XYZ file of C-alpha atoms in Angstrom:
715
model
C 71.326 78.118 120.732
C 70.589 79.257 124.285
C 66.945 79.821 125.229
C 66.296 81.803 128.380
C 63.977 84.448 129.741
C 65.056 88.003 130.385
C 66.722 88.380 133.773
C 65.171 91.131 135.870
C 66.795 92.824 138.856
C 65.603 95.625 141.132
C 67.591 98.409 142.750
C 66.219 100.742 145.389
C 67.607 104.265 145.222
C 69.372 105.498 148.368
C 67.053 108.149 149.835
C 69.168 109.198 152.826
C 67.156 111.191 155.306
C 64.110 111.100 153.075
C 63.791 107.346 153.486
C 60.300 106.438 154.646
C 60.250 103.455 156.994
C 57.598 100.815 156.481
C 56.945 101.483 152.771
C 58.744 98.407 151.409
C 60.425 95.203 152.591
C 62.820 92.765 150.922
C 62.656 89.006 151.425
C 65.765 87.078 150.253
C 64.757 83.777 151.850
C 62.928 82.607 148.720
C 65.393 80.847 146.454
C 66.400 81.391 143.718
C 64.309 84.597 143.488
C 64.013 87.537 145.860
C 60.734 89.150 146.801
C 59.952 92.867 147.123
C 56.834 93.939 148.988
C 55.556 97.495 148.612
C 53.178 98.629 151.348
C 50.695 101.418 150.526
C 50.077 103.626 153.569
C 46.440 104.073 154.503
C 45.057 107.515 153.745
C 42.704 108.868 156.372
C 40.852 110.838 153.702
C 39.483 107.588 152.260
C 37.539 106.849 155.447
C 37.443 103.771 157.608
C 35.934 101.588 154.863
C 38.771 101.336 152.366
C 38.910 98.464 149.873
C 42.096 99.616 148.187
C 44.941 97.137 147.957
C 47.463 97.806 150.677
C 50.451 95.663 149.632
C 52.055 94.483 146.394
C 54.617 91.684 146.088
C 56.983 91.306 143.126
C 59.728 88.764 142.449
C 63.126 89.546 140.960
C 66.352 87.663 140.319
C 67.954 89.794 143.015
C 67.095 92.997 144.848
C 69.791 95.533 145.677
C 68.973 97.598 148.712
C 70.114 101.117 149.490
C 73.478 99.979 150.849
C 74.468 98.015 147.717
C 77.798 99.148 146.249
C 78.492 99.657 142.558
C 80.998 96.795 142.384
C 78.445 94.374 143.862
C 75.863 95.461 141.265
C 78.398 94.924 138.472
C 79.487 91.477 139.675
C 75.891 90.260 139.962
C 74.406 91.810 136.805
C 76.978 92.845 134.219
C 79.823 90.352 134.653
C 77.828 87.259 133.472
C 76.569 89.166 130.427
C 80.081 90.394 129.592
C 81.401 86.815 129.769
C 78.721 85.676 127.301
C 79.635 88.546 124.951
C 83.295 87.501 125.030
C 82.174 83.957 124.148
C 80.365 85.222 121.007
C 76.768 85.934 122.152
C 74.913 89.250 122.004
C 73.990 90.947 125.277
C 71.882 93.863 126.513
C 71.612 95.573 129.881
C 69.071 98.368 130.288
C 67.758 100.322 133.244
C 64.108 101.346 133.521
C 62.396 103.546 136.083
C 60.941 106.918 136.833
C 62.994 110.088 136.653
C 65.416 110.510 139.523
C 65.404 106.822 140.507
C 69.118 106.219 139.744
C 69.205 104.806 136.190
C 72.144 106.925 135.009
C 73.954 106.379 138.300
C 73.636 102.614 137.825
C 74.568 102.512 134.134
C 77.147 105.312 133.833
C 78.034 106.095 137.440
C 78.583 109.154 139.578
C 81.149 111.895 139.140
C 82.117 112.404 142.776
C 84.090 109.272 143.703
C 86.039 106.659 141.820
C 84.086 103.920 143.592
C 80.863 105.320 142.050
C 81.791 104.047 138.585
C 78.799 102.509 136.881
C 78.236 99.421 134.773
C 79.633 100.873 131.522
C 83.152 101.849 132.750
C 83.437 98.706 134.851
C 82.380 96.552 131.890
C 84.969 98.223 129.661
C 87.655 97.599 132.265
C 86.634 93.951 132.645
C 86.433 93.277 128.884
C 89.838 94.757 128.050
C 91.387 92.950 131.011
C 90.082 89.633 129.682
C 91.197 90.427 126.128
C 94.692 91.145 127.380
C 94.848 87.797 129.178
C 93.638 85.763 126.177
C 96.458 85.500 123.618
C 94.969 82.584 121.650
C 92.750 84.876 119.534
C 92.996 88.179 117.703
C 90.386 90.631 119.016
C 89.058 93.861 117.496
C 86.906 96.209 119.564
C 84.715 99.115 118.405
C 82.264 101.306 120.312
C 79.302 103.457 119.292
C 77.148 105.862 121.294
C 73.588 106.581 120.096
C 71.298 109.218 121.568
C 67.557 109.194 120.869
C 66.254 112.663 121.616
C 62.671 113.592 120.716
C 62.450 110.445 118.532
C 65.511 111.516 116.510
C 68.823 109.665 116.605
C 72.187 111.440 117.008
C 75.759 110.204 117.152
C 77.241 111.304 120.475
C 80.768 110.540 119.205
C 80.437 112.968 116.295
C 83.253 115.546 116.649
C 80.939 118.270 115.309
C 78.800 118.221 118.472
C 80.542 121.131 120.148
C 80.749 123.395 117.106
C 77.235 122.820 115.743
C 73.719 123.051 117.005
C 71.770 119.871 117.552
C 69.482 120.646 114.618
C 72.466 120.935 112.244
C 73.930 117.534 113.059
C 73.197 114.579 110.744
C 70.460 112.375 112.133
C 70.875 108.648 112.566
C 68.366 106.756 110.431
C 67.270 103.125 110.541
C 67.709 100.828 107.536
C 66.515 97.238 107.331
C 67.797 94.539 104.981
C 65.964 91.546 103.532
C 66.799 89.428 106.593
C 65.207 92.040 108.877
C 68.562 93.046 110.308
C 68.752 96.634 111.519
C 71.494 98.946 110.217
C 72.023 102.491 111.531
C 73.115 105.113 109.024
C 75.294 108.052 110.199
C 76.264 106.206 113.396
C 80.055 105.955 113.618
C 81.993 102.976 114.935
C 85.115 104.115 116.767
C 87.900 101.597 117.283
C 89.211 101.281 120.852
C 92.422 99.322 121.306
C 92.588 99.694 125.091
C 90.561 100.713 128.112
C 91.791 104.298 128.110
C 90.609 104.976 124.555
C 87.211 103.422 125.275
C 86.741 105.527 128.431
C 87.686 108.687 126.531
C 84.966 107.931 123.989
C 82.485 107.244 126.789
C 83.169 110.573 128.504
C 83.048 112.392 125.178
C 79.562 111.006 124.586
C 78.430 111.782 128.149
C 79.535 115.377 127.691
C 77.348 115.712 124.582
C 74.203 114.263 126.197
C 71.047 116.292 126.684
C 70.714 117.062 130.407
C 68.314 119.496 132.026
C 67.092 120.412 135.493
C 63.563 119.377 136.408
C 61.573 119.587 139.639
C 62.172 115.846 140.123
C 65.899 115.753 139.277
C 68.594 118.420 139.151
C 70.448 116.611 136.322
C 67.764 114.716 134.429
C 68.786 112.985 131.203
C 66.311 114.034 128.543
C 67.154 111.318 126.023
C 67.627 107.579 125.650
C 71.263 106.569 125.203
C 72.628 103.263 123.907
C 76.361 102.596 124.366
C 77.316 99.574 122.234
C 80.538 97.546 122.399
C 81.290 95.524 119.233
C 83.789 92.656 119.607
C 85.134 90.448 116.816
C 87.517 87.556 117.459
C 89.404 85.184 115.182
C 91.864 82.399 115.850
C 95.099 82.563 113.811
C 94.765 80.444 110.683
C 91.001 79.992 111.049
C 88.414 81.174 108.503
C 85.686 81.659 111.142
C 85.042 85.016 112.798
C 82.941 85.534 115.904
C 81.093 88.833 116.159
C 79.174 89.938 119.236
C 77.808 93.175 120.623
C 76.794 94.450 124.025
C 74.110 97.141 124.369
C 74.271 99.187 127.582
C 71.081 101.262 127.614
C 70.265 104.233 129.814
C 66.594 105.066 129.280
C 65.186 108.472 130.053
C 62.959 108.547 133.109
C 59.216 108.536 132.831
C 57.498 111.401 134.603
C 53.982 112.628 135.199
C 53.560 116.119 133.819
C 50.826 116.902 136.315
C 53.194 116.108 139.180
C 56.320 117.778 137.833
C 54.562 120.865 136.483
C 57.067 121.381 133.655
C 56.250 123.442 130.596
C 57.660 124.725 127.352
C 60.669 122.835 126.031
C 60.774 120.446 128.982
C 57.140 119.571 128.376
C 57.893 118.627 124.754
C 60.785 116.442 125.885
C 58.591 114.756 128.500
C 55.957 113.974 125.858
C 58.484 112.248 123.580
C 60.025 110.350 126.510
C 56.694 109.050 127.740
C 55.604 108.199 124.190
C 58.724 106.109 123.459
C 58.398 104.338 126.812
C 54.751 103.661 126.017
C 55.749 102.023 122.725
C 58.377 100.002 124.581
C 55.682 98.767 126.961
C 53.483 97.819 124.006
C 56.278 95.688 122.587
C 56.806 94.041 125.984
C 53.094 93.251 126.311
C 52.971 91.827 122.776
C 55.981 89.605 123.420
C 54.505 88.336 126.678
C 51.290 87.275 124.959
C 51.211 83.868 123.332
C 50.238 83.394 119.679
C 50.809 87.078 118.915
C 51.512 87.401 115.199
C 52.668 91.028 115.062
C 55.126 92.795 117.343
C 55.066 96.614 116.919
C 58.816 97.182 116.794
C 58.578 99.948 114.178
C 56.457 102.270 116.313
C 59.526 104.005 117.725
C 63.214 104.263 117.004
C 64.227 102.819 120.352
C 62.204 99.610 119.941
C 63.563 99.212 116.399
C 67.155 99.456 117.603
C 66.494 97.034 120.480
C 64.683 94.466 118.347
C 67.324 91.785 118.935
C 67.377 92.537 122.651
C 63.626 92.009 123.023
C 62.677 88.507 121.915
C 65.607 88.027 119.539
C 69.190 86.818 119.402
C 70.390 88.288 122.667
C 70.924 87.692 126.376
C 68.993 90.539 127.988
C 69.066 91.830 131.550
C 66.814 94.552 132.955
C 67.407 96.685 136.040
C 64.268 98.215 137.551
C 65.305 101.300 139.529
C 62.887 102.304 142.255
C 62.608 105.518 144.229
C 60.328 104.172 146.941
C 58.930 107.223 148.624
C 55.404 107.966 149.775
C 54.990 110.373 146.881
C 56.328 107.868 144.284
C 54.527 104.664 145.268
C 52.353 104.604 142.138
C 55.367 105.030 139.832
C 57.303 102.325 141.709
C 54.408 99.862 141.407
C 54.132 100.659 137.691
C 57.865 100.024 137.225
C 57.639 96.670 139.026
C 54.671 95.610 136.904
C 56.626 96.508 133.775
C 59.554 94.419 135.040
C 57.292 91.411 135.628
C 56.110 91.601 132.006
C 59.701 91.820 130.775
C 60.549 88.690 132.784
C 58.110 86.704 130.627
C 60.016 87.402 127.389
C 62.023 84.497 125.998
C 65.090 85.175 123.890
C 67.029 82.762 121.678
C 70.723 83.619 121.853
C 72.835 82.116 119.045
C 76.620 81.952 118.777
C 77.453 84.569 116.127
C 79.953 82.875 113.822
C 80.548 83.654 110.174
C 83.083 82.992 107.462
C 85.692 85.645 106.828
C 84.285 87.796 103.961
C 87.644 87.946 102.202
C 87.918 84.171 102.119
C 84.290 83.959 101.022
C 85.008 86.273 98.064
C 87.961 84.160 96.960
C 85.904 80.984 97.263
C 83.024 82.416 95.225
C 85.368 83.671 92.522
C 86.876 80.205 92.222
C 83.436 78.637 92.010
C 82.399 81.055 89.238
C 85.487 80.193 87.222
C 84.835 76.453 87.609
C 81.268 76.888 86.409
C 82.476 78.833 83.391
C 84.930 76.061 82.543
C 82.247 73.385 82.843
C 79.926 75.410 80.652
C 82.616 75.800 78.008
C 83.316 72.045 78.079
C 79.633 71.111 77.735
C 78.886 73.571 74.946
C 82.080 72.658 73.103
C 83.227 76.212 72.920
C 86.989 76.204 72.665
C 89.064 78.927 74.188
C 91.749 80.450 72.029
C 93.506 82.472 74.701
C 96.662 81.039 76.202
C 97.075 80.131 79.820
C 98.740 82.705 82.000
C 102.073 82.131 83.656
C 100.381 81.923 87.060
C 97.973 79.241 85.816
C 100.842 77.241 84.333
C 102.754 77.335 87.620
C 99.627 76.261 89.471
C 99.161 73.306 87.089
C 102.794 72.270 87.532
C 102.310 72.206 91.301
C 99.129 70.129 90.968
C 100.863 67.597 88.706
C 103.858 67.341 91.018
C 101.593 66.783 94.021
C 99.617 64.157 92.136
C 102.733 62.225 91.109
C 104.184 62.302 94.631
C 100.956 61.019 96.193
C 101.160 57.278 96.939
C 97.405 56.934 97.284
C 96.040 54.910 94.317
C 92.648 56.621 94.586
C 94.031 60.147 94.266
C 92.828 62.223 91.304
C 94.132 65.188 89.369
C 91.380 67.800 89.284
C 92.101 70.677 86.891
C 88.520 71.615 86.100
C 86.662 71.486 82.823
C 89.063 73.642 80.822
C 90.392 71.709 77.812
C 93.492 73.887 77.670
C 94.485 72.778 81.160
C 93.678 69.133 80.396
C 95.883 69.144 77.267
C 98.670 70.888 79.107
C 98.551 68.270 81.866
C 98.784 65.392 79.356
C 101.715 66.993 77.556
C 103.494 67.788 80.806
C 103.036 64.246 82.173
C 104.335 62.801 78.872
C 107.431 64.994 79.041
C 108.019 63.938 82.612
C 107.761 60.251 81.658
C 110.243 60.603 78.783
C 112.592 62.621 80.891
C 112.388 60.052 83.680
C 113.295 57.205 81.292
C 116.334 59.026 79.956
C 117.402 60.067 83.403
C 116.962 56.483 84.682
C 119.336 55.164 82.034
C 121.896 57.843 82.782
C 121.579 57.258 86.471
C 121.924 53.509 86.071
C 125.117 53.764 83.991
C 126.486 56.463 86.243
C 125.728 54.324 89.256
C 127.542 51.334 87.791
C 130.632 53.387 86.926
C 130.611 55.032 90.325
C 130.292 51.638 91.970
C 133.275 50.323 90.033
C 135.373 53.361 90.880
C 134.377 53.067 94.500
C 135.318 49.365 94.646
C 138.626 50.027 92.919
C 139.531 52.863 95.271
C 138.553 50.797 98.298
C 140.684 47.849 97.124
C 143.687 50.055 96.501
C 143.344 51.651 99.912
C 143.060 48.266 101.612
C 146.083 46.934 99.702
C 148.112 49.961 100.712
C 147.244 49.441 104.375
C 148.169 45.753 104.229
C 151.518 46.489 102.608
C 152.323 49.063 105.271
C 151.394 46.628 108.021
C 153.509 43.875 106.435
C 156.497 46.212 106.224
C 156.133 47.104 109.895
C 155.973 43.469 110.908
C 159.076 42.657 108.832
C 161.010 45.434 110.528
C 160.017 44.200 113.960
C 160.967 40.599 113.103
C 164.355 41.669 111.775
C 165.075 43.665 114.907
C 164.100 40.737 117.129
C 166.233 38.268 115.132
C 169.327 40.505 115.350
C 168.862 40.947 119.070
C 168.450 37.202 119.580
C 171.627 36.520 117.621
C 173.590 38.977 119.763
C 172.267 37.530 122.990
C 172.946 33.965 121.806
C 176.544 34.833 121.002
C 177.018 36.483 124.395
C 175.563 33.447 126.145
C 177.849 31.088 124.195
C 180.908 33.150 125.117
C 179.912 33.151 128.773
C 179.353 29.386 128.697
C 182.682 28.787 126.985
C 184.525 30.777 129.635
C 182.684 28.873 132.338
C 183.668 25.483 130.838
C 187.280 26.595 130.453
C 187.487 27.619 134.045
C 185.964 24.324 135.256
C 188.465 22.244 133.174
C 191.435 23.522 135.294
C 193.336 21.770 137.906
C 191.231 19.572 140.204
C 193.956 19.872 142.787
C 193.035 23.461 143.496
C 191.961 23.953 147.012
C 188.782 25.363 148.322
C 190.132 28.874 147.984
C 190.517 28.367 144.249
C 186.990 27.021 144.197
C 185.896 30.162 145.974
C 187.854 32.195 143.465
C 186.109 30.289 140.747
C 182.778 31.183 142.336
C 183.848 34.804 142.514
C 184.782 34.684 138.867
C 181.396 33.199 138.058
C 179.457 35.990 139.829
C 180.529 38.803 137.468
C 179.684 36.634 134.527
C 176.237 35.910 135.904
C 175.720 39.579 136.659
C 176.767 40.325 133.140
C 174.276 37.791 131.861
C 171.484 39.322 133.958
C 172.401 42.791 132.785
C 172.237 41.695 129.197
C 168.875 40.066 129.874
C 167.517 43.352 131.253
C 168.784 45.202 128.227
C 167.020 42.668 126.075
C 163.816 43.048 128.030
C 163.939 46.834 127.825
C 164.611 46.675 124.101
C 161.672 44.338 123.709
C 159.477 46.785 125.688
C 160.477 49.593 123.384
C 159.345 47.752 120.308
C 155.613 48.436 120.689
C 156.269 52.188 120.881
C 158.141 51.929 117.652
C 155.239 50.125 116.046
C 152.783 52.738 117.388
C 154.827 55.563 115.897
C 154.590 53.862 112.568
C 150.825 53.587 112.733
C 150.118 50.350 114.653
C 147.952 49.985 117.781
C 149.298 49.992 121.384
C 149.989 46.417 122.481
C 149.332 44.883 125.898
C 153.024 45.134 126.872
C 152.964 48.867 126.076
C 149.890 49.385 128.263
C 151.562 47.616 131.189
C 154.680 49.739 130.743
C 152.523 52.927 130.697
C 150.870 51.910 133.995
C 154.302 51.375 135.618
C 155.442 54.782 134.283
C 152.312 56.485 135.579
C 152.782 55.050 139.092
C 156.411 56.117 139.249
C 155.679 59.633 137.909
C 156.057 62.560 140.338
C 152.529 63.939 139.740
C 150.748 60.634 140.341
C 150.221 61.385 144.076
C 148.699 64.782 143.276
C 146.339 63.228 140.726
C 145.153 60.619 143.223
C 144.525 63.287 145.888
C 142.454 65.342 143.469
C 140.418 62.281 142.582
C 139.628 61.637 146.232
C 138.563 65.256 146.711
C 136.264 65.081 143.697
C 134.694 61.865 144.947
C 133.797 63.405 148.284
C 130.097 64.458 148.486
C 129.665 68.253 148.633
C 126.306 67.956 150.445
C 127.833 68.735 153.866
C 129.384 71.964 152.579
C 126.140 72.990 150.858
C 124.139 72.410 154.021
C 126.467 74.674 155.991
C 125.323 78.061 154.595
C 126.601 81.373 155.769
C 123.988 82.916 158.159
C 124.716 86.392 156.812
C 124.149 85.191 153.256
C 120.909 83.448 154.285
C 119.684 86.612 155.988
C 120.433 88.692 152.909
C 118.650 86.197 150.686
C 115.504 86.348 152.832
C 115.690 90.118 152.826
C 115.869 90.148 149.017
C 112.777 87.922 148.807
C 110.860 90.220 151.136
C 111.903 93.247 149.089
C 110.660 91.520 145.926
C 107.259 90.856 147.477
C 107.049 94.417 148.763
C 107.976 95.761 145.334
C 105.281 93.691 143.595
C 102.656 94.774 146.114
C 103.605 98.441 145.725
C 103.654 98.124 141.927
C 100.134 96.691 141.835
C 98.932 99.396 144.221
C 100.468 102.174 142.115
C 98.963 100.643 138.990
C 95.515 100.773 140.561
C 96.106 104.358 141.714
C 97.128 105.324 138.187
C 93.853 103.987 136.776
C 91.906 105.800 139.495
C 93.746 109.087 138.851
C 93.119 108.847 135.100
C 89.436 108.224 135.760
C 89.256 111.222 138.104
C 91.001 113.393 135.522
C 88.372 112.454 132.958
C 85.637 113.235 135.461
C 87.248 116.623 136.126
C 87.342 117.425 132.407
C 83.704 116.431 132.151
C 82.772 118.722 135.058
C 84.742 121.618 133.548
C 83.003 121.212 130.197
C 79.595 121.042 131.828
C 80.369 124.125 133.937
C 81.374 126.092 130.866
C 78.280 125.058 128.934
C 75.950 125.843 131.831
C 77.493 129.266 132.233
C 77.185 130.013 128.498
C 73.516 129.033 128.530
C 72.836 131.042 131.628
C 74.800 134.022 130.350
C 72.913 134.013 127.054
C 69.613 133.864 128.884
C 70.483 136.706 131.239
C 71.906 139.007 128.579
C 68.786 138.509 126.505
C 66.331 139.492 129.248
C 68.402 141.942 131.301
C 68.854 145.589 130.448
C 72.063 147.546 130.576
C 71.049 149.211 133.867
C 71.158 145.904 135.724
C 74.635 144.801 134.770
C 75.902 145.015 138.334
C 73.148 142.720 139.600
C 73.838 140.421 136.681
C 77.506 140.059 137.606
C 76.616 139.390 141.226
C 74.100 136.744 140.208
C 76.629 135.210 137.805
C 79.106 134.777 140.651
C 76.427 133.205 142.794
C 75.404 130.841 140.001
C 78.973 129.764 139.333
C 79.458 129.218 143.049
C 76.329 127.061 143.227
C 77.532 124.935 140.320
C 80.930 124.439 141.921
C 79.334 123.651 145.264
C 77.194 120.982 143.637
C 80.422 118.993 143.222
C 81.874 119.910 146.631
C 79.054 119.521 149.131
C 81.169 118.864 152.202
C 81.739 121.749 154.676
C 85.106 123.479 154.907
C 87.775 121.506 156.673
C 91.283 122.262 157.744
C 94.200 121.210 155.570
C 95.756 119.345 158.443
C 93.199 116.521 158.110
C 94.132 115.937 154.461
C 96.577 113.032 153.955
C 99.741 114.184 152.209
C 101.936 112.238 149.805
C 105.385 113.240 151.047
C 106.321 114.933 147.766
C 106.810 118.661 148.377
C 105.462 119.745 144.987
C 102.411 117.455 145.169
C 101.673 118.481 148.764
C 101.889 122.163 147.812
C 99.363 121.623 144.998
C 97.000 119.788 147.354
C 97.172 122.520 149.993
C 96.625 125.223 147.371
C 93.554 123.389 146.115
C 92.158 123.078 149.670
C 92.757 126.762 150.289
C 91.021 127.810 147.057
C 88.086 125.577 147.893
C 87.770 127.147 151.352
C 87.855 130.621 149.821
C 85.018 129.724 147.443
C 82.929 128.310 150.266
C 83.642 131.359 152.409
C 82.557 133.621 149.545
C 79.367 131.629 149.184
C 78.573 131.898 152.887
C 79.213 135.636 152.772
C 76.689 136.015 149.944
C 74.159 134.087 151.929
């Protein structure tokens, strides 16, 4: 729960040339509040002895002077409230002041420039922008637009507004539940999934508002309007829903009938406006007083709708709009006094969380069934109906979960239904019997499988050993045969050597040399045979490998010798050296042309992003201006129909020519109200570069100049 007083701000209407110097002053040095001093000029008619109060000082959270822009007003006033609404709190922003002081301009905005957008369209843009950024929750947004005209409520989003008269439309009525929550009957909630849909609904409601021309304001709103944004959010998988709402209120301006001099229908409207504002002031005074037991909310429809906003579950902000002119000093002082009373109100904002109604219904239905089962168990009333297939499956799942749970303190809760209890006992008994039988089968099957596995493993091992033994026998036989051959050759060589040495001793040295020469071929023969033996021995491991044995050490050494003598060994070594070299030097030496192109690509990317964001903003601005244009067209058509009906009713047939002339003048005045600037040449207009678009712009400028020229000719 957040307890805080209502925040009060002041905004001084831009008066232009009518600004009166020395009537008011703003002091922002006092922190955290700002001070506004209104100075009452001395009237010479009161004489030299004048005991009237000459200055009034009021404190506000912040005071916006004449130069304050709409975006600054939004950032200071509406943005904090919108953030609280997104967090789940209720919020209200309402503007209060005399007629013509700028309430509608502050809340809704102006129709001339895109920068004149008010709090409502800027709040919609901010809220949907934040919803798009937050993907952790599922949001649903609805809007409603209520108009209180002559103490009767109407739905401004009702599609029958254009085709029906105001008296034929269904009226919005107030209904109150036992918890004193207000519900509005015949007020529609329109879903808005994006900013564009919400703005379309806003402009539709603005088009249907009651607006009239008074001596104080050319386009005075003759009704109170409440634009409400409803937001609901839910995290995926959570049963809690957050619901919040934001009231954006544009009150009709108070006016003194004696000063305005209105009559007829406008006088009736002024009476209802002043009466509802009087009841609002009564509620404010009652809330500001301590120990007040009764708050007169039910005196008017507006105070009933804003019950939560005034002293309830809401974060409320008030904007006091002032038109500080010498003629309006009394009304400005009255508005400031009203704002000071509002600043004394304390609200208690609560986070609006509730359980999902669908989950609540399921939970209550389950609780009812459990109570019925307990009642049947206590009274002894047996049920004869059989359990449904769904209930049986649910019981099977509960039993399976219970048996799998290793916690000794776990319980099996099936309620107080004896049918379910009996079924659980029977099912557990069947599972126990089935488990015993299956254990026996599994045990015997396991033993047989173990025996088969051991037998197969033994046979496989025996087969491998026999194969290895056969290989070793073959190798031994080959070695023995080779040794026998070499032994025989060596014996023959030795025998020849002994026979040669047993010859005549009388041989001379030449014979001895001949003997040595005869010995050399024999020794070479012996060495050759030894090499053959060695090579045959080296080939033996390959033979054993082909038969399934592992490569021996001798085979590995022979493979290394073969690899070194192979023709591709030099190429392999060169490739290895190239791979081992560090490529850092080559990477550091980049092509300057490639580097230049890369930088150019990066710059083009940045330029593209900047242009894309700019075009996106221009698209939003163009769409807003298109909506404003449609609004102006609709208002122009309605004004002409009203004027035409009035003139045809009171003009005779003889004055048709004057009527047409006056109709042209009236249409020209209406158009000029939206184009107040003097004619200018088309050369000063910035063009887009597109031939078709530039042609349309120049045609529009030319048509506008023709209309202005026609108007000046009439004058």
